[in-house]
PDB file of C-alpha atoms and ligand atoms in Angstrom:
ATOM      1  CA  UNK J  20       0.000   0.000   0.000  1.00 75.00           C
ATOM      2  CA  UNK J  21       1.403   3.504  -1.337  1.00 84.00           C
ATOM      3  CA  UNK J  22       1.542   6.402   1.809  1.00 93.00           C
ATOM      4  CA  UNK J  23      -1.412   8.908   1.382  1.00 95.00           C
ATOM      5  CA  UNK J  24       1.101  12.459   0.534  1.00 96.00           C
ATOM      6  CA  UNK J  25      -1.933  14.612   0.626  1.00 97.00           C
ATOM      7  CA  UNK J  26      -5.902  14.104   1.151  1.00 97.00           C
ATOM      8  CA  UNK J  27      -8.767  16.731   0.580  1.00 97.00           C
ATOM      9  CA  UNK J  28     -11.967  15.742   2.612  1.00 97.00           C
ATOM     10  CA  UNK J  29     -15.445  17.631   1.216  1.00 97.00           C
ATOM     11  CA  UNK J  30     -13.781  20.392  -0.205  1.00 97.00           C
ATOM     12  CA  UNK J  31     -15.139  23.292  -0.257  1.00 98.00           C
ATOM     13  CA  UNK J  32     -14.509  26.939  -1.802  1.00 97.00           C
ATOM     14  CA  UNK J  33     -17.206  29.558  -1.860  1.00 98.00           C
ATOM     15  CA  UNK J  34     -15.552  32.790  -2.806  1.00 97.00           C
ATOM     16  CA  UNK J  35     -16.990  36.280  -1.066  1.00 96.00           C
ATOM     17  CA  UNK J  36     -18.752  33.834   1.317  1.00 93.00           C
ATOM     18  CA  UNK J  37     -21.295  34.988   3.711  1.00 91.00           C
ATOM     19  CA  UNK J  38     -22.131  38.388   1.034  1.00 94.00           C
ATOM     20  CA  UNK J  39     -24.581  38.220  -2.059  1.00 95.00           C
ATOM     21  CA  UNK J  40     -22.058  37.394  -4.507  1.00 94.00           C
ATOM     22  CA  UNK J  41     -21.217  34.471  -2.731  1.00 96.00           C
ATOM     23  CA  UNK J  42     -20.188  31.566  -5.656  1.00 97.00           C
ATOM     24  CA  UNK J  43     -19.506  28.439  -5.127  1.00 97.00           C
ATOM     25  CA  UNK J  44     -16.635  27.374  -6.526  1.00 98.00           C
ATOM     26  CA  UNK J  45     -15.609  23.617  -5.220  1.00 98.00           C
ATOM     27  CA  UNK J  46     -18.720  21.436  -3.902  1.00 97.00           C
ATOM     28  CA  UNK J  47     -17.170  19.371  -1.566  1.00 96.00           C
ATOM     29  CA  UNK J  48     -14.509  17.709  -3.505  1.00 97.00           C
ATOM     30  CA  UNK J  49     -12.976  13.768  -1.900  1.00 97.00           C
ATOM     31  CA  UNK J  50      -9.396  13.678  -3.383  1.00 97.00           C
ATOM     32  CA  UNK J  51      -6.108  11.939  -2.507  1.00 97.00           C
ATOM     33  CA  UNK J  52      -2.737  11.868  -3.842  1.00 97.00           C
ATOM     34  CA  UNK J  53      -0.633   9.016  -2.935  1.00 96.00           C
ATOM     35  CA  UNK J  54       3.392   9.087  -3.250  1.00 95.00           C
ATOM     36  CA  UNK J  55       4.959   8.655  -6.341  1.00 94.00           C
ATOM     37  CA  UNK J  56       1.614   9.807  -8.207  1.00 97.00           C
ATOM     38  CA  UNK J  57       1.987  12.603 -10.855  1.00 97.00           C
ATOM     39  CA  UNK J  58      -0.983  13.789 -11.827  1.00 98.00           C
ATOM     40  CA  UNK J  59      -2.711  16.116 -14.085  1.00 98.00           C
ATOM     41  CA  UNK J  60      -5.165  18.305 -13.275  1.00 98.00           C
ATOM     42  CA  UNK J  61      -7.447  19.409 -16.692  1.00 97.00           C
ATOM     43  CA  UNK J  62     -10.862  20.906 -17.257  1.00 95.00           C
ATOM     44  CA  UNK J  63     -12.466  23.885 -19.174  1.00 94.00           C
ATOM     45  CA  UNK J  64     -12.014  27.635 -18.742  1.00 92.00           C
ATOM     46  CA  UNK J  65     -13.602  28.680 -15.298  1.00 94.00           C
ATOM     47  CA  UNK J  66     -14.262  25.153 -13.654  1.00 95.00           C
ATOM     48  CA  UNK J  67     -12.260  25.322 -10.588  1.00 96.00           C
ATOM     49  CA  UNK J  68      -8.453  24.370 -11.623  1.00 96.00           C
ATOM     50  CA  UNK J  69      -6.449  27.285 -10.344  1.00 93.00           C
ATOM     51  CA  UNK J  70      -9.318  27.236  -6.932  1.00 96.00           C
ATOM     52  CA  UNK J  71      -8.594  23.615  -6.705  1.00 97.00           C
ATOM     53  CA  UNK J  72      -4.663  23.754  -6.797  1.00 95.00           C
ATOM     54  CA  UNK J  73      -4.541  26.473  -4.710  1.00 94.00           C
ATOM     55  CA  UNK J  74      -7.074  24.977  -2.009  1.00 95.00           C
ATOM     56  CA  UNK J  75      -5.058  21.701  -1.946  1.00 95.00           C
ATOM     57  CA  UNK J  76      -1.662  23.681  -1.740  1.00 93.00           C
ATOM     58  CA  UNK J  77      -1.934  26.143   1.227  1.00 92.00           C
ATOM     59  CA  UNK J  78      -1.936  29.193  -1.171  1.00 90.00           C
ATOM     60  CA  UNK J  79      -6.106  29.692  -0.514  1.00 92.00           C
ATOM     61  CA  UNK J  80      -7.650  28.463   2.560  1.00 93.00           C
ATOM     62  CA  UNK J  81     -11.206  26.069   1.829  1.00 95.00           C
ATOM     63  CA  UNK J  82     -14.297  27.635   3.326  1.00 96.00           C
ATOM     64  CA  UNK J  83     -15.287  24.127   4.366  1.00 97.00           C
ATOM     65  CA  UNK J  84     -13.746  20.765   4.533  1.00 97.00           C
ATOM     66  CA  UNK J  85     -10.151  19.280   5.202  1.00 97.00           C
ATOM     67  CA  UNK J  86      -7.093  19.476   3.822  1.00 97.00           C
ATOM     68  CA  UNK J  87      -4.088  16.972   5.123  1.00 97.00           C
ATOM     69  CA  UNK J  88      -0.537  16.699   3.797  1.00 96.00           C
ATOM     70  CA  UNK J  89       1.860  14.573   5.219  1.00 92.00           C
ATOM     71  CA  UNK J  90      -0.996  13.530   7.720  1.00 92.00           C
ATOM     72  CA  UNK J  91      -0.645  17.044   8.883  1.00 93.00           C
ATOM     73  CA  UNK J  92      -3.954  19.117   8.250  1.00 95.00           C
ATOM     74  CA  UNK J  93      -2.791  22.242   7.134  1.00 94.00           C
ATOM     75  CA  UNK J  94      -5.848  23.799   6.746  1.00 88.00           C
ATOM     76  CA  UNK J  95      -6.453  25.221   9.929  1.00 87.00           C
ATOM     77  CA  UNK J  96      -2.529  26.518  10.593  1.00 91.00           C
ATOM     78  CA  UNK J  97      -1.637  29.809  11.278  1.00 92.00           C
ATOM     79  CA  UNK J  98       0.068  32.275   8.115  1.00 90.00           C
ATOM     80  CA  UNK J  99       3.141  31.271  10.544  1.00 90.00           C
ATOM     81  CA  UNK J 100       2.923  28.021   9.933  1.00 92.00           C
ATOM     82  CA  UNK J 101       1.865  27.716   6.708  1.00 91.00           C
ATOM     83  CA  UNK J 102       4.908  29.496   6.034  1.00 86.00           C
ATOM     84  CA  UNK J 103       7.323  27.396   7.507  1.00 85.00           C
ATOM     85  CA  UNK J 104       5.418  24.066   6.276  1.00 89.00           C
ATOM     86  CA  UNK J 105       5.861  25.576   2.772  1.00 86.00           C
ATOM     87  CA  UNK J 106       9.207  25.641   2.823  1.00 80.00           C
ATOM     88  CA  UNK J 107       9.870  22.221   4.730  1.00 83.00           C
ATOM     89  CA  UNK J 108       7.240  20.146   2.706  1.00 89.00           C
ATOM     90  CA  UNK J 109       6.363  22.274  -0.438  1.00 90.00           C
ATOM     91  CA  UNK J 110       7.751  23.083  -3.854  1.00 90.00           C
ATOM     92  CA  UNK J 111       6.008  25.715  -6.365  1.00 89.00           C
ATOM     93  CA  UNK J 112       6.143  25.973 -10.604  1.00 86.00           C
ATOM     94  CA  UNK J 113       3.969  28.794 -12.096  1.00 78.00           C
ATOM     95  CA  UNK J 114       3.545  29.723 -15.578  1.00 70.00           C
ATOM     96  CA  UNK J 115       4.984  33.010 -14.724  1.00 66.00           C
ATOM     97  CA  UNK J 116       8.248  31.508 -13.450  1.00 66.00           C
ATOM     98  CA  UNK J 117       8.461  33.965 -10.276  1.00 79.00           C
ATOM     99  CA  UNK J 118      12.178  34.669 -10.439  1.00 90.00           C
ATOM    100  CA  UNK J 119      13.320  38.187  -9.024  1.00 91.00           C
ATOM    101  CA  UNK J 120      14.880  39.665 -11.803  1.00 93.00           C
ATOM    102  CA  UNK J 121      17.237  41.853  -9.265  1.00 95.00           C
ATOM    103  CA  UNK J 122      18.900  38.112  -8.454  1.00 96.00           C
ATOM    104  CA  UNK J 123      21.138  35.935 -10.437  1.00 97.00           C
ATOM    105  CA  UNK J 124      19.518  32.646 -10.991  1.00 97.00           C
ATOM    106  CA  UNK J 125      22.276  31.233  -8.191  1.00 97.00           C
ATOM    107  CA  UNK J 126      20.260  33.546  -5.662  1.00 96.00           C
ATOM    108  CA  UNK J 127      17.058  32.879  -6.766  1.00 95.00           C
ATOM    109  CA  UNK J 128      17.600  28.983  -6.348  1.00 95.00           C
ATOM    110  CA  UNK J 129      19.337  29.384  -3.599  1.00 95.00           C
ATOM    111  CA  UNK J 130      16.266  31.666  -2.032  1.00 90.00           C
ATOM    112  CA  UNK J 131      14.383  29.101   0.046  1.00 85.00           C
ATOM    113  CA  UNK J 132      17.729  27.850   1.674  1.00 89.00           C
ATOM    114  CA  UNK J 133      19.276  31.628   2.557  1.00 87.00           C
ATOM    115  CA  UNK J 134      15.486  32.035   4.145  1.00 82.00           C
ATOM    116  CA  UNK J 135      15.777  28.770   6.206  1.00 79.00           C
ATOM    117  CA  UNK J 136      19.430  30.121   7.475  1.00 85.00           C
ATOM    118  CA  UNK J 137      21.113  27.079   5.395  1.00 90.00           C
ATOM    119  CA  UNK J 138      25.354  27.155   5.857  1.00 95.00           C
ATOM    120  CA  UNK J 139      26.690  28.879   2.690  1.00 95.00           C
ATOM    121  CA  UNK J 140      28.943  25.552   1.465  1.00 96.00           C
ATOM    122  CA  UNK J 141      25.608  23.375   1.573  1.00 95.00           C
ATOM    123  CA  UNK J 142      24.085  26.419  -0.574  1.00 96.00           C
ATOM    124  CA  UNK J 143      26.590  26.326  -2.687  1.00 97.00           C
ATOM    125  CA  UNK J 144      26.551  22.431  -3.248  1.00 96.00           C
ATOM    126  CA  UNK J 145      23.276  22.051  -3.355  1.00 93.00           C
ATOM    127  CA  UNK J 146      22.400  24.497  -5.944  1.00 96.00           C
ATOM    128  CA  UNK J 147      25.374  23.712  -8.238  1.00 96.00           C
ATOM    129  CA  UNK J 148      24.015  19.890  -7.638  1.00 91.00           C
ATOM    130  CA  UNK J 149      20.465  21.052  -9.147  1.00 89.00           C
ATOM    131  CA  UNK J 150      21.599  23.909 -11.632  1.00 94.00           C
ATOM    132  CA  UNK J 151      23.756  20.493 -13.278  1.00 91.00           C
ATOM    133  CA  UNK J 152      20.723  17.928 -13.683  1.00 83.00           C
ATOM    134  CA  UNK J 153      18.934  20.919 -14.976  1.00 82.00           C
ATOM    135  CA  UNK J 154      21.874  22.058 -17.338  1.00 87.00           C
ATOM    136  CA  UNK J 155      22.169  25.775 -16.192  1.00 94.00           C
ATOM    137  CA  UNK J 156      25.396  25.404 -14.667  1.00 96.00           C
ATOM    138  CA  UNK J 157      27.213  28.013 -16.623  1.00 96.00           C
ATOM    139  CA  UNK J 158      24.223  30.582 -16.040  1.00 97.00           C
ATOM    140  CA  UNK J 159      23.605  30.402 -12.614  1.00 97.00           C
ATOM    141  CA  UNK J 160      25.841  34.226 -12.386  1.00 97.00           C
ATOM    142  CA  UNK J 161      23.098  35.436 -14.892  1.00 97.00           C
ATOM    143  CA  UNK J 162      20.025  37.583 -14.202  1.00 96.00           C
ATOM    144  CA  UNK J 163      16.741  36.187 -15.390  1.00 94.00           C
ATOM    145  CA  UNK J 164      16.295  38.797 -18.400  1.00 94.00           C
ATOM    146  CA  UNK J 165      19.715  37.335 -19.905  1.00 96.00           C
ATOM    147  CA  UNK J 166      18.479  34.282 -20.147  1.00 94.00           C
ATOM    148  CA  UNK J 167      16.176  31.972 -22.343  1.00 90.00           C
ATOM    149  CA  UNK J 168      12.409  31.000 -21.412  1.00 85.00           C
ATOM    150  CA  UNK J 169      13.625  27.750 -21.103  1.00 84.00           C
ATOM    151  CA  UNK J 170      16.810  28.271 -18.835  1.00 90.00           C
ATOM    152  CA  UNK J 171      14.351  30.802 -16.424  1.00 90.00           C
ATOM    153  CA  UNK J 172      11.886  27.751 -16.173  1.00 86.00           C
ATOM    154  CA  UNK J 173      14.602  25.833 -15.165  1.00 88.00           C
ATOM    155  CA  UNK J 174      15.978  27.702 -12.866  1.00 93.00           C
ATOM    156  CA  UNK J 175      12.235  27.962 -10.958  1.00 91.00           C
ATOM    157  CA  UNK J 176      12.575  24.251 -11.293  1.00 87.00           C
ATOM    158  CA  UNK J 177      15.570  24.249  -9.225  1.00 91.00           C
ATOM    159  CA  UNK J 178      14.516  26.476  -6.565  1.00 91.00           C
ATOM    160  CA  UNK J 179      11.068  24.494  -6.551  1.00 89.00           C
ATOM    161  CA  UNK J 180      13.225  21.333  -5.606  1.00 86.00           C
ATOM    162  CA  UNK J 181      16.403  22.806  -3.617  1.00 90.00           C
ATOM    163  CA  UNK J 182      14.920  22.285  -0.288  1.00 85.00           C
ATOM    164  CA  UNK J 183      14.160  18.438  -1.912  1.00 83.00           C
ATOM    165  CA  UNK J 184      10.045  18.438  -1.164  1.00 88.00           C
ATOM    166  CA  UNK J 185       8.557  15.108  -1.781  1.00 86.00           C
ATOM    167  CA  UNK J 186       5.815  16.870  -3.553  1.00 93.00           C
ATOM    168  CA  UNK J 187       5.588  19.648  -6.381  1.00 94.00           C
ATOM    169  CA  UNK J 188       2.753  21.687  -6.792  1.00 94.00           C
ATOM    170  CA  UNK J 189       2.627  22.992 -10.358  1.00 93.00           C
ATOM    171  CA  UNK J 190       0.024  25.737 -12.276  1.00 91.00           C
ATOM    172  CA  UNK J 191      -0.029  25.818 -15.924  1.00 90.00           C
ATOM    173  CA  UNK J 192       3.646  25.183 -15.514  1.00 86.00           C
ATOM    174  CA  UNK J 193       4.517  24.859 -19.662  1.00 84.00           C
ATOM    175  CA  UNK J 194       2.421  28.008 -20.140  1.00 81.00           C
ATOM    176  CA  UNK J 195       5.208  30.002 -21.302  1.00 75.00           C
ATOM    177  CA  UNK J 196       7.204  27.931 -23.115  1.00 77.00           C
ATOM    178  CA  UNK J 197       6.806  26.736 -26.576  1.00 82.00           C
ATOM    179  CA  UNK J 198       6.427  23.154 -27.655  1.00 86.00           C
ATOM    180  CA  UNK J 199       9.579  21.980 -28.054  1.00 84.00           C
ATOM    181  CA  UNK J 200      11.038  23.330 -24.192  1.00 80.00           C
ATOM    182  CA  UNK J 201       7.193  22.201 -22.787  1.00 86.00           C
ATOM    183  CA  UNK J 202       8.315  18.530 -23.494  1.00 89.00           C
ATOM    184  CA  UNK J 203      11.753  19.046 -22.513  1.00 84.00           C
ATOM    185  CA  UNK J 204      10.063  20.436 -19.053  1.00 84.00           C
ATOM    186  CA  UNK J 205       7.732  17.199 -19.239  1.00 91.00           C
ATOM    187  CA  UNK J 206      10.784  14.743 -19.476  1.00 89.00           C
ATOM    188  CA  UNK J 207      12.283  16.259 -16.742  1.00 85.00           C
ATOM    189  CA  UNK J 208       9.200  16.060 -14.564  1.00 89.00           C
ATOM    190  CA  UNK J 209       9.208  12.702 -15.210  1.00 92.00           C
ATOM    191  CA  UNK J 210      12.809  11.816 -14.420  1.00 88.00           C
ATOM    192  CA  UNK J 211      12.117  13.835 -10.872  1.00 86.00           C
ATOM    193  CA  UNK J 212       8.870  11.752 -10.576  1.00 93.00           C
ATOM    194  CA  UNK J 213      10.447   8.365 -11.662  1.00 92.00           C
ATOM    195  CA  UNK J 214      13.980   8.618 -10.267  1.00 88.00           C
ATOM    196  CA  UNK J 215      14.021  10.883  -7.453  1.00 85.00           C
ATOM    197  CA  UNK J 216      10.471   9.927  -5.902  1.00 90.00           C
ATOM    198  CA  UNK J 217       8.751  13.216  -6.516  1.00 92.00           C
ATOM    199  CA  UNK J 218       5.350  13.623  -6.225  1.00 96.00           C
ATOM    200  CA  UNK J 219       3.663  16.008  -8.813  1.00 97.00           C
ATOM    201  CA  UNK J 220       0.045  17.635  -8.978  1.00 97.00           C
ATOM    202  CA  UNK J 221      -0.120  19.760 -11.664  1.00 96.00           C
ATOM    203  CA  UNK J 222      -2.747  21.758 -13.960  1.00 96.00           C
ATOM    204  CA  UNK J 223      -2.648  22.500 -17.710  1.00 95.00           C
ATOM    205  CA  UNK J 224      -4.886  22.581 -20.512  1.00 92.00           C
ATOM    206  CA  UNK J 225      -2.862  20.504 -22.882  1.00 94.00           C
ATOM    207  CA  UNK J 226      -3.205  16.565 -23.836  1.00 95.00           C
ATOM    208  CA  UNK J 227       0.034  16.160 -24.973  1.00 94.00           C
ATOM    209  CA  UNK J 228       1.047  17.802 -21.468  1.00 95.00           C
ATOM    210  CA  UNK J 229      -0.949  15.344 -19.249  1.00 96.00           C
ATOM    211  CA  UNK J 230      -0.078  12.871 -21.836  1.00 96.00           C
ATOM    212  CA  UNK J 231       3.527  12.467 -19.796  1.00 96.00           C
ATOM    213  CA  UNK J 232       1.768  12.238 -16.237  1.00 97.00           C
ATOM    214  CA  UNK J 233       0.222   8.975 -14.770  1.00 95.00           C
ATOM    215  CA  UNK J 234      -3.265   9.938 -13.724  1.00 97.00           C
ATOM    216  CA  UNK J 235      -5.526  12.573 -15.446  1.00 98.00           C
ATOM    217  CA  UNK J 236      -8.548  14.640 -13.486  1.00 97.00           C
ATOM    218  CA  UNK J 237     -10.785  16.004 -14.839  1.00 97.00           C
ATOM    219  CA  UNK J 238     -12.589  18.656 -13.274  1.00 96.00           C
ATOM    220  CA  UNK J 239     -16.046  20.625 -14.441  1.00 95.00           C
ATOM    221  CA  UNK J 240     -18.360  22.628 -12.425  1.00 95.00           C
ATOM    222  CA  UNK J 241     -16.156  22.393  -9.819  1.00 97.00           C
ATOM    223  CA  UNK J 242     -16.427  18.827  -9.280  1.00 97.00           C
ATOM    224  CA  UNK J 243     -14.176  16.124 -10.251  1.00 97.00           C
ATOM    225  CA  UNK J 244     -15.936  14.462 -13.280  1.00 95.00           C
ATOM    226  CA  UNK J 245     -13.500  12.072 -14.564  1.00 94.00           C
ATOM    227  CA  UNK J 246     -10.190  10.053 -13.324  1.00 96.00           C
ATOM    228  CA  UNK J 247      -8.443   8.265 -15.373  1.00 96.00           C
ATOM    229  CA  UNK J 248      -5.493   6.472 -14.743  1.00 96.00           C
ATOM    230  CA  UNK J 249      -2.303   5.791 -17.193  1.00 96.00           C
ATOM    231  CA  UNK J 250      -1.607   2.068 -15.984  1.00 95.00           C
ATOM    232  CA  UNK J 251      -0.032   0.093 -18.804  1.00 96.00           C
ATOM    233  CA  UNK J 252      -1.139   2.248 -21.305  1.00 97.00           C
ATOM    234  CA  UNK J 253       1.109   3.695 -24.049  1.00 96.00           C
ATOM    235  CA  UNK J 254       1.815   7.530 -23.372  1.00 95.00           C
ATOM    236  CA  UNK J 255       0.137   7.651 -26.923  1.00 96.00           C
ATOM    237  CA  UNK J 256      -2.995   5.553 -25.950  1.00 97.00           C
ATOM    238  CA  UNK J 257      -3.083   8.057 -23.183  1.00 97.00           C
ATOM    239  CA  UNK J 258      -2.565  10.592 -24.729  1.00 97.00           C
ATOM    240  CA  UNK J 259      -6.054   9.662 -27.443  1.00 96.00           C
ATOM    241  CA  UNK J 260      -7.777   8.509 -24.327  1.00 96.00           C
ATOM    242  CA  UNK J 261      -7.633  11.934 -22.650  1.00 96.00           C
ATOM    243  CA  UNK J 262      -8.031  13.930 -25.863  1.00 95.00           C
ATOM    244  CA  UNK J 263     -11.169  11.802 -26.301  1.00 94.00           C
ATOM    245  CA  UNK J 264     -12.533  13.295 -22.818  1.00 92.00           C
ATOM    246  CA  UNK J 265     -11.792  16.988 -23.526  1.00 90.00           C
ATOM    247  CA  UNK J 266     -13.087  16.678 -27.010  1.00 89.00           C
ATOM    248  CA  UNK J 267     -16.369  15.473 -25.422  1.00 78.00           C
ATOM    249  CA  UNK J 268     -16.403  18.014 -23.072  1.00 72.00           C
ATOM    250  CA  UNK J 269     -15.999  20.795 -26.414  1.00 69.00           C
ATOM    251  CA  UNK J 270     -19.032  18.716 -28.232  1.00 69.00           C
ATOM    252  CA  UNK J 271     -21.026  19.105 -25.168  1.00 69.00           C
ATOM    253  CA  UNK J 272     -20.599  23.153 -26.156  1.00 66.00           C
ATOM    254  CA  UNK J 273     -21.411  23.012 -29.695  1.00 65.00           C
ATOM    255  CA  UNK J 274     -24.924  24.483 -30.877  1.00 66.00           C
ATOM    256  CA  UNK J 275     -27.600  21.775 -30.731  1.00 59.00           C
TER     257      UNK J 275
HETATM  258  P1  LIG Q 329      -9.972  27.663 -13.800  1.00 62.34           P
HETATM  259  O1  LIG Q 329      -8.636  27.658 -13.139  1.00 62.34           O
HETATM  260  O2  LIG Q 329     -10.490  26.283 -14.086  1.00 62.34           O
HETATM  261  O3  LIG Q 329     -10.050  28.540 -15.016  1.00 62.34           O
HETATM  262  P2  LIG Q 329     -10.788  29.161 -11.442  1.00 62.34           P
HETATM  263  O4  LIG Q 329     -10.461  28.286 -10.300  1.00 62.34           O
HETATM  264  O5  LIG Q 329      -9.872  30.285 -11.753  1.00 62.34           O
HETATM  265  O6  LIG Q 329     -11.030  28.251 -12.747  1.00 62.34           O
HETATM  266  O7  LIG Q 329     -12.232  29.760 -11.205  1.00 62.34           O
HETATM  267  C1  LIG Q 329     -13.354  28.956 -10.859  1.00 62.34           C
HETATM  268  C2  LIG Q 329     -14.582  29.853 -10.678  1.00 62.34           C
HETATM  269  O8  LIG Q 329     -14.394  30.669  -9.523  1.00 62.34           O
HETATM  270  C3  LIG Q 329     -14.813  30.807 -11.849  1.00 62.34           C
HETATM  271  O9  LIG Q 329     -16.203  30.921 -12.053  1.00 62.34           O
HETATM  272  C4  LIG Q 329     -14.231  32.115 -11.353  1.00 62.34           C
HETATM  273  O10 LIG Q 329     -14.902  33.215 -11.933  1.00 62.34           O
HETATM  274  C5  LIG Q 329     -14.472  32.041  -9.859  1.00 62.34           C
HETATM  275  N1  LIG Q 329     -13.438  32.767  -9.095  1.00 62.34           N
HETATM  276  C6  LIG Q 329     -12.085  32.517  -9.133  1.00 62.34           C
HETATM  277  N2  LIG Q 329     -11.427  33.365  -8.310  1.00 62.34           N
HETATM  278  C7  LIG Q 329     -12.358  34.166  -7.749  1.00 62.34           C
HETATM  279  C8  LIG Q 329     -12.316  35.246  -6.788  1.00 62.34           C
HETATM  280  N3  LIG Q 329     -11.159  35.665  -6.248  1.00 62.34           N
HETATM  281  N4  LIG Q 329     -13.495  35.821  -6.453  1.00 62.34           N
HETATM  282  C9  LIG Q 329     -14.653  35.408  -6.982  1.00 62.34           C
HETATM  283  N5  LIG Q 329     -14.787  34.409  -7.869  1.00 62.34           N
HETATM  284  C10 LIG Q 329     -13.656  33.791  -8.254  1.00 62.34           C
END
């Protein structure tokens, strides 16, 4: 039996709750991510993706219901804690790569350690240790605007994984990249899932995307509709499989 890594129990969001724009944006969602699972989280403009990633992450709070990781329920910490259970437990990829353009990609990686008072030698070894599986060695003394789409996603990568979470939490995160560096991003997800026992829940719109992860859900409404797992599927069967269920979800749009 796999370890539970994180568990949402009746999960709910209801933005501007308690006024009369109240919505409803989550209706009590079950959901449970077990260690070594990569996942992908799809669905169609406006269903509840970013609300759901965010809920399950500690970057929004639910309204109602439970949110555990690591057996810890995290959704009734302080901003304190949340804070130091980020960086302890936690690693973040967003589309918009949130490097500080005033830092050299060394400083930006090696952000989360500097904040957690880390000795300057293990710094120094451990982001030269990520900066070389992620082949940005020799730009590390670069600021983000010298360097490529692809090298600034990498270096958010590496600060993601410098304080080595066991689980990634990752928005859109191929959103800026173009096809080619998106699958180069995907392959490296992988490797970090497959090799180095990462755990990834992730959202994005694309197939070919979720095509490289081992479970697909699929949420509408703010529900989860569909799961589907990879098992011994090709990625290609996959990747027809979950084109099939967004493709039904479009028809389900078109004009009677
Ligand atoms: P997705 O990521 O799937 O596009 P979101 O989670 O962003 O969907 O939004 C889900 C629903 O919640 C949408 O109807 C959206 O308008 C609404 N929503 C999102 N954020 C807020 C907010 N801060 N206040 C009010 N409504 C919101």
């Amino acid at each position: 039996m796999r370890n539970i890594v994180l568990e949402a129990v009746d999960l709910v969001k209801i933005y501007n709750v308690n006024t009369e724009n109240a919505f409803e944006a989550l209706h009590g969602i079950q959901f449970r991510v077990y260690d070594g699972d990569f996942i992908a989280i799809m669905g169609p403009s406006g269903s509840g993706k970013s609300t759901f990633i965010n809920t399950i992450s500690t970057i929004d709070r639910p309204t109602h219901g439970k949110v555990y990781i690591h057996n810890t329920d995290v959704s009734t910490m302080s901003e304190e804690e949340i804070g130091k259970f980020r960086y302890e437990n936690l690693g973040f990829i967003f589309q918009a790569f949130n490097l500080l353009d005033t830092h050299t990609l060394f400083e930006n990686i090696a952000m989360p350690l500097s904040l957690a008072h880390t000795p300057v030698e293990k710094i120094h070894a451990r982001v030269h240790e990520l900066a070389k599986l992620m082949d940005i060695e020799h730009s590390l003394e670069k600021f983000p605007n010298e360097c490529s789409g692809g090298q600034r996603q990498r270096a958010a990568i590496c600060r993601a994984l410098v304080n080595a979470p066991k689980l990634i939490v990752a928005d859109e995160p191929t959103g800026n990249l173009d096809s080619k560096n998106s699958a180069e991003l995907m392959k490296l997800f992988r490797q970090m899932n497959e090799e180095m026992g990462v755990t990834i829940v992730m959202v994005t719109h694309d197939p070919l995307i979720t095509s490289y992860a081992n479970k697909l859900i699929y949420i509408r409404d703010g529900r989860i509709e569909t799961e589907l797992e990879r098992g011994p599927m090709t990625q290609e069967t996959f990747f027809s499989a979950i084109t099939e269920i967004n493709s039904a979800e479009s028809k389900g749009l078109l004009d009677a």
